[in-house]
Coordinates of C-alpha atoms in Angstrom, one line a residue:
M282 CA 0.0 0.0 0.0
S283 CA 1.7 3.1 -1.2
N284 CA -0.6 5.7 0.3
G285 CA -3.9 6.3 2.2
S286 CA -6.0 6.3 -1.0
S287 CA -5.3 2.6 -1.6
I288 CA -6.6 1.7 1.9
T289 CA -10.3 0.9 1.9
H290 CA -10.5 -0.2 5.5
F291 CA -8.5 -0.5 8.7
L292 CA -8.3 -3.4 11.2
L293 CA -9.0 -2.5 14.8
L294 CA -7.3 -4.3 17.7
P295 CA -9.5 -7.0 19.2
F296 CA -9.6 -7.4 23.0
T297 CA -9.0 -11.1 22.6
D298 CA -8.7 -13.8 19.8
R299 CA -11.2 -16.2 21.5
W300 CA -14.8 -16.0 20.4
E301 CA -16.2 -16.7 23.9
L302 CA -14.1 -13.9 25.4
Q303 CA -15.2 -11.5 22.6
L304 CA -18.8 -12.2 23.7
W305 CA -17.9 -11.3 27.3
H306 CA -16.3 -8.1 25.9
F307 CA -19.6 -7.3 24.1
W308 CA -21.7 -7.8 27.2
L309 CA -19.2 -5.7 29.3
F310 CA -19.3 -2.8 26.8
L311 CA -23.1 -3.1 26.7
G312 CA -23.2 -2.7 30.4
I313 CA -20.9 0.3 30.3
S314 CA -23.0 1.8 27.5
L315 CA -26.3 1.4 29.4
A316 CA -24.7 2.9 32.6
A317 CA -23.4 5.9 30.6
L318 CA -26.6 6.3 28.7
L319 CA -28.7 6.1 31.9
G320 CA -26.6 8.5 34.0
N321 CA -26.0 11.1 31.3
G322 CA -29.5 10.7 30.0
L323 CA -31.1 11.4 33.4
I324 CA -29.0 14.6 33.8
T325 CA -29.9 15.7 30.3
S326 CA -33.6 15.1 30.9
T327 CA -33.6 17.4 34.0
A328 CA -32.9 20.4 31.8
C329 CA -36.6 21.5 32.1
D330 CA -36.4 21.7 35.9
Q331 CA -36.5 25.4 36.7
R332 CA -34.5 25.0 39.8
L333 CA -31.5 23.8 37.8
H334 CA -31.4 26.8 35.4
T335 CA -28.0 28.0 36.8
P336 CA -24.6 28.3 35.1
M337 CA -23.3 25.2 36.9
Y338 CA -26.1 23.0 35.7
F339 CA -26.0 24.5 32.2
F340 CA -22.3 23.4 32.0
L341 CA -23.2 20.1 33.5
L342 CA -25.9 19.5 30.8
N343 CA -23.3 20.3 28.1
L344 CA -20.8 17.9 29.8
S345 CA -23.4 15.1 29.7
L346 CA -24.1 15.7 26.0
L347 CA -20.4 15.5 25.3
D348 CA -20.0 12.3 27.4
L349 CA -22.9 10.7 25.4
G350 CA -21.1 11.7 22.2
C351 CA -17.7 10.3 23.4
F352 CA -18.9 6.7 24.1
S353 CA -21.3 6.7 21.2
T354 CA -18.4 7.3 18.8
T355 CA -16.2 4.4 19.9
V356 CA -18.2 1.8 21.8
P357 CA -20.9 0.7 19.3
K358 CA -18.4 -0.2 16.6
S359 CA -16.2 -2.1 19.0
M360 CA -19.3 -4.0 20.3
A361 CA -20.4 -4.8 16.7
N362 CA -17.0 -6.1 15.8
S363 CA -16.9 -8.4 18.9
L364 CA -20.4 -9.7 18.2
W365 CA -19.7 -10.4 14.5
N366 CA -16.1 -11.6 15.1
T367 CA -14.5 -9.1 12.8
R368 CA -11.9 -6.3 13.1
A369 CA -12.7 -4.2 10.0
I370 CA -13.7 -0.5 10.0
S371 CA -14.1 1.4 6.7
Y372 CA -11.7 4.2 5.8
T373 CA -14.5 6.7 6.0
G374 CA -15.8 5.2 9.3
C375 CA -12.3 5.5 10.8
A376 CA -12.0 9.2 9.7
A377 CA -15.4 9.8 11.2
Q378 CA -14.4 8.2 14.5
V379 CA -11.3 10.3 14.8
F380 CA -13.2 13.5 14.0
F381 CA -16.1 13.0 16.4
F382 CA -14.0 11.6 19.2
L383 CA -11.6 14.5 19.0
L384 CA -14.5 16.9 18.8
F385 CA -16.2 15.6 21.9
I386 CA -13.1 15.0 24.1
S387 CA -11.6 18.3 23.2
A388 CA -14.8 20.2 23.8
E389 CA -15.2 18.4 27.1
Y390 CA -11.7 19.6 28.3
F391 CA -12.4 23.2 27.2
L392 CA -15.8 23.0 29.0
L393 CA -14.1 21.7 32.2
T394 CA -11.9 24.8 31.9
A395 CA -15.0 27.0 31.8
M396 CA -16.4 25.1 34.8
S397 CA -13.3 25.9 36.8
Y398 CA -14.0 29.6 36.2
D399 CA -17.6 29.1 37.3
H400 CA -16.3 27.6 40.6
Y401 CA -13.8 30.5 41.0
V402 CA -16.5 33.1 40.6
V403 CA -18.9 31.2 43.0
I404 CA -16.4 31.0 45.8
C405 CA -14.1 34.0 45.3
K406 CA -16.5 36.6 43.8
P407 CA -20.0 35.5 44.9
L408 CA -21.4 39.1 44.9
H409 CA -20.5 39.5 41.2
Y410 CA -21.7 36.0 40.2
G411 CA -24.8 37.2 38.3
T412 CA -22.8 39.9 36.5
L413 CA -19.8 37.7 35.5
L414 CA -21.7 34.6 34.7
G415 CA -25.0 35.7 33.1
S416 CA -26.9 33.5 30.7
R417 CA -25.2 35.2 27.7
A418 CA -21.7 34.6 29.1
C419 CA -22.4 31.0 29.8
V420 CA -23.7 30.4 26.3
H421 CA -20.6 32.1 24.8
M422 CA -18.3 30.0 26.9
A423 CA -20.1 26.7 26.0
A424 CA -20.1 27.8 22.3
A425 CA -16.4 28.5 22.5
A426 CA -15.7 25.1 24.0
W427 CA -17.8 23.3 21.2
G428 CA -16.3 25.5 18.5
T429 CA -12.7 25.1 19.6
G430 CA -13.3 21.3 19.8
F431 CA -14.7 21.3 16.3
L432 CA -11.7 23.3 14.9
C433 CA -9.2 21.0 16.6
A434 CA -11.0 17.9 15.4
L435 CA -11.2 19.2 11.8
L436 CA -7.6 20.2 11.6
H437 CA -6.2 16.9 13.1
T438 CA -8.5 14.7 11.1
A439 CA -7.9 16.4 7.8
N440 CA -4.1 16.4 8.3
T441 CA -3.9 12.8 9.6
F442 CA -5.9 11.3 6.7
S443 CA -3.9 13.3 4.2
L444 CA -0.7 11.5 5.1
P445 CA 0.5 8.6 3.0
L446 CA 0.2 5.3 4.8
C447 CA 2.6 2.6 3.8
R448 CA 2.9 0.4 6.9
G449 CA -0.3 -1.6 6.6
N450 CA -3.8 -1.0 7.9
A451 CA -3.7 -2.6 11.3
V452 CA -4.6 -0.1 14.1
E453 CA -3.3 -1.2 17.5
Q454 CA -6.3 0.2 19.3
F455 CA -10.0 -0.7 19.7
F456 CA -11.0 2.5 17.9
C457 CA -9.3 4.8 15.4
E458 CA -6.8 7.0 17.4
I459 CA -4.4 9.5 15.9
P460 CA -1.2 8.1 17.5
Q461 CA -1.9 4.6 16.2
I462 CA -2.7 5.9 12.7
L463 CA 0.5 7.9 12.7
K464 CA 2.4 4.7 13.2
L465 CA 1.2 3.6 9.8
S466 CA 2.4 6.7 8.0
C467 CA 5.6 6.8 5.9
S468 CA 8.9 8.0 7.3
H469 CA 9.0 11.7 8.1
S470 CA 5.6 12.3 6.5
Y471 CA 3.9 12.7 10.0
L472 CA 5.9 15.8 11.0
R473 CA 3.0 18.1 10.0
E474 CA 0.7 16.3 12.4
V475 CA 3.4 16.4 15.1
G476 CA 3.4 20.2 14.6
L477 CA -0.4 20.3 15.1
L478 CA 0.0 18.1 18.2
V479 CA 2.5 20.6 19.6
L480 CA 0.1 23.5 19.1
S481 CA -2.7 21.5 20.7
V482 CA -0.5 20.6 23.7
C483 CA 0.2 24.3 24.1
L484 CA -3.5 25.1 24.1
V485 CA -4.2 22.2 26.6
L486 CA -1.3 23.4 28.8
G487 CA -2.7 26.9 28.8
C488 CA -6.1 25.7 29.9
F489 CA -4.5 23.5 32.6
V490 CA -2.5 26.5 33.9
F491 CA -5.8 28.4 34.0
I492 CA -7.5 25.6 36.0
V493 CA -4.5 25.4 38.4
V494 CA -4.5 29.2 39.0
S495 CA -8.2 29.2 39.5
Y496 CA -8.0 26.4 42.1
V497 CA -5.1 28.1 44.0
Q498 CA -7.3 31.1 44.4
I499 CA -10.3 28.9 45.3
F500 CA -8.4 27.0 48.0
R501 CA -7.0 30.2 49.5
A502 CA -10.5 31.6 49.7
V503 CA -11.9 28.4 51.2
L504 CA -9.3 28.3 53.9
R505 CA -10.4 31.7 55.0
I506 CA -14.0 30.6 55.6
P507 CA -14.5 30.6 59.4
S508 CA -17.0 27.8 59.6
E509 CA -16.1 24.2 59.1
Q510 CA -19.5 23.5 57.4
G511 CA -18.8 26.3 54.9
R512 CA -15.4 24.9 54.1
H513 CA -16.8 21.4 53.6
K514 CA -19.6 22.7 51.3
A515 CA -17.0 24.6 49.2
F516 CA -14.7 21.6 48.9
S517 CA -17.6 19.3 48.0
T518 CA -18.4 21.7 45.2
C519 CA -14.9 21.6 43.8
L520 CA -13.8 18.0 44.3
P521 CA -16.0 16.4 41.6
H522 CA -14.6 18.8 39.0
L523 CA -11.0 18.2 40.2
T524 CA -11.5 14.5 40.0
V525 CA -12.8 14.6 36.4
V526 CA -10.1 17.0 35.2
S527 CA -7.3 14.9 36.9
L528 CA -8.6 11.7 35.2
L529 CA -9.0 13.2 31.8
V530 CA -5.7 15.1 31.8
S531 CA -3.5 12.4 33.2
T532 CA -4.8 9.6 31.0
G533 CA -5.1 11.7 27.8
T534 CA -1.6 13.2 28.2
F535 CA -0.2 9.7 28.8
A536 CA -2.0 8.3 25.7
Y537 CA -0.8 11.0 23.3
L538 CA 2.6 12.0 24.7
K539 CA 4.1 8.8 26.2
S540 CA 7.5 7.6 24.9
P541 CA 7.4 4.9 22.2
S542 CA 9.8 2.9 24.3
I543 CA 7.1 2.2 27.0
S544 CA 4.3 1.7 24.4
S545 CA 2.6 -1.7 24.1
P546 CA -0.8 -2.8 22.8
S547 CA -2.0 -3.9 26.2
L548 CA -0.9 -0.6 27.9
D549 CA -2.3 1.5 25.1
L550 CA -5.6 -0.4 25.4
V551 CA -5.9 0.2 29.2
V552 CA -5.1 3.9 28.9
S553 CA -7.5 4.5 26.1
V554 CA -10.3 2.8 28.1
L555 CA -9.5 5.0 31.0
Y556 CA -9.8 8.3 29.2
S557 CA -12.5 7.4 26.6
L558 CA -14.9 5.2 28.5
V559 CA -14.5 5.8 32.2
P560 CA -15.3 9.5 32.3
P561 CA -18.8 9.1 30.6
V562 CA -19.7 6.5 33.2
L563 CA -18.2 8.2 36.3
N564 CA -19.1 11.9 35.6
P565 CA -22.9 11.5 36.3
L566 CA -22.0 9.6 39.5
I567 CA -19.3 12.0 40.6
Y568 CA -21.5 15.1 40.1
S569 CA -24.9 13.7 41.3
L570 CA -23.8 11.9 44.5
R571 CA -22.6 15.2 46.0
N572 CA -25.4 17.4 44.6
Q573 CA -28.7 17.3 46.4
A574 CA -30.5 19.5 44.0
L575 CA -29.6 17.3 41.1
K576 CA -30.6 14.2 43.0
D577 CA -33.9 15.7 43.9
A578 CA -34.5 16.7 40.2
V579 CA -33.7 13.1 39.0
R580 CA -35.9 11.6 41.7
K581 CA -38.8 13.9 40.7
L582 CA -38.3 13.0 37.0
V583 CA -38.2 9.2 37.8
T584 CA -41.3 9.5 40.1
G585 CA -43.2 11.4 37.4
C586 CA -42.3 8.9 34.7
V587 CA -43.4 6.0 37.0
S588 CA -46.6 7.7 37.9
A589 CA -47.4 8.5 34.2
A590 CA -46.7 4.9 33.2
T591 CA -48.9 3.6 36.0
R592 CA -51.8 5.9 35.0
C593 CA -51.4 4.8 31.4
L594 CA -51.5 1.1 32.4
L595 CA -54.6 1.7 34.6
S596 CA -56.4 3.6 31.9
S597 CA -55.7 1.0 29.3
A598 CA -56.8 -1.8 31.7
K599 CA -60.1 0.1 32.3
G600 CA -60.6 0.6 28.6
S601 CA -60.2 -3.2 27.9
Q602 CA -62.7 -4.0 30.7
C603 CA -65.2 -1.6 29.2
S604 CA -64.8 -3.0 25.7
S605 CA -65.3 -6.6 27.0

């Protein structure tokens, strides 16, 4: 294969070569998908609750949508390949996976940066909260996160799939990932993508510095709070966000910037699962377990759905009795 145009499909890395274990992989990913869909779906469905129309819940709603997009991009294809005992993904499908995954994961990181600013204003400048984080400012920050993610995904995808590929079509990952595709490119032809990666790293590093500076100011303000209950409430507001950021940054950085000398298919597989599948499942739990208002909204939604379903069943039962 002389270049990318002669490749019609790629071969993804299977979790195992045994058919029985591939079925176990299918059921495991199905459970992960249902957990992520349920958790993020419940958060998304609370958008109509008037009590949650605040900047924090607006950002959380966007975060849930991005998490739904992340696992929907990679997991279904991996499940289908395990179920049908195949490894193939089309060239177009691979490019689409790279684009949408980068879009969602990049936008999520930029949104987490905006959420750190939200926490900073809540704790350090509470009297100016309504002025600094009005509805228009929140929409602009969310749109900037989505737009920057789209631009990063477009540039990386277009550049990666314009490279000549001459080292086969076997991708050593369970989904199409840029570092694995670059391994298939011809010698020295990947330098353009490396340049883009360096620019992206600078952007990510700038956001990380912003998050760190924000939390330094937050912790200084929290430690000045006289009451222990107030300090506990402030820390409980920040810890979920810090947990999500730490997991995403550490695993994502390791996946894209690790030395080739320590790279192996099994290690790459574990790291990719940690940064692509774990956050969509854990984010709803991390944010909802420490948030009473969100738990109350979800409980109200579930109770309403159960009540509506019960009334529907009772009315249908009465209708059948009348007809008989």
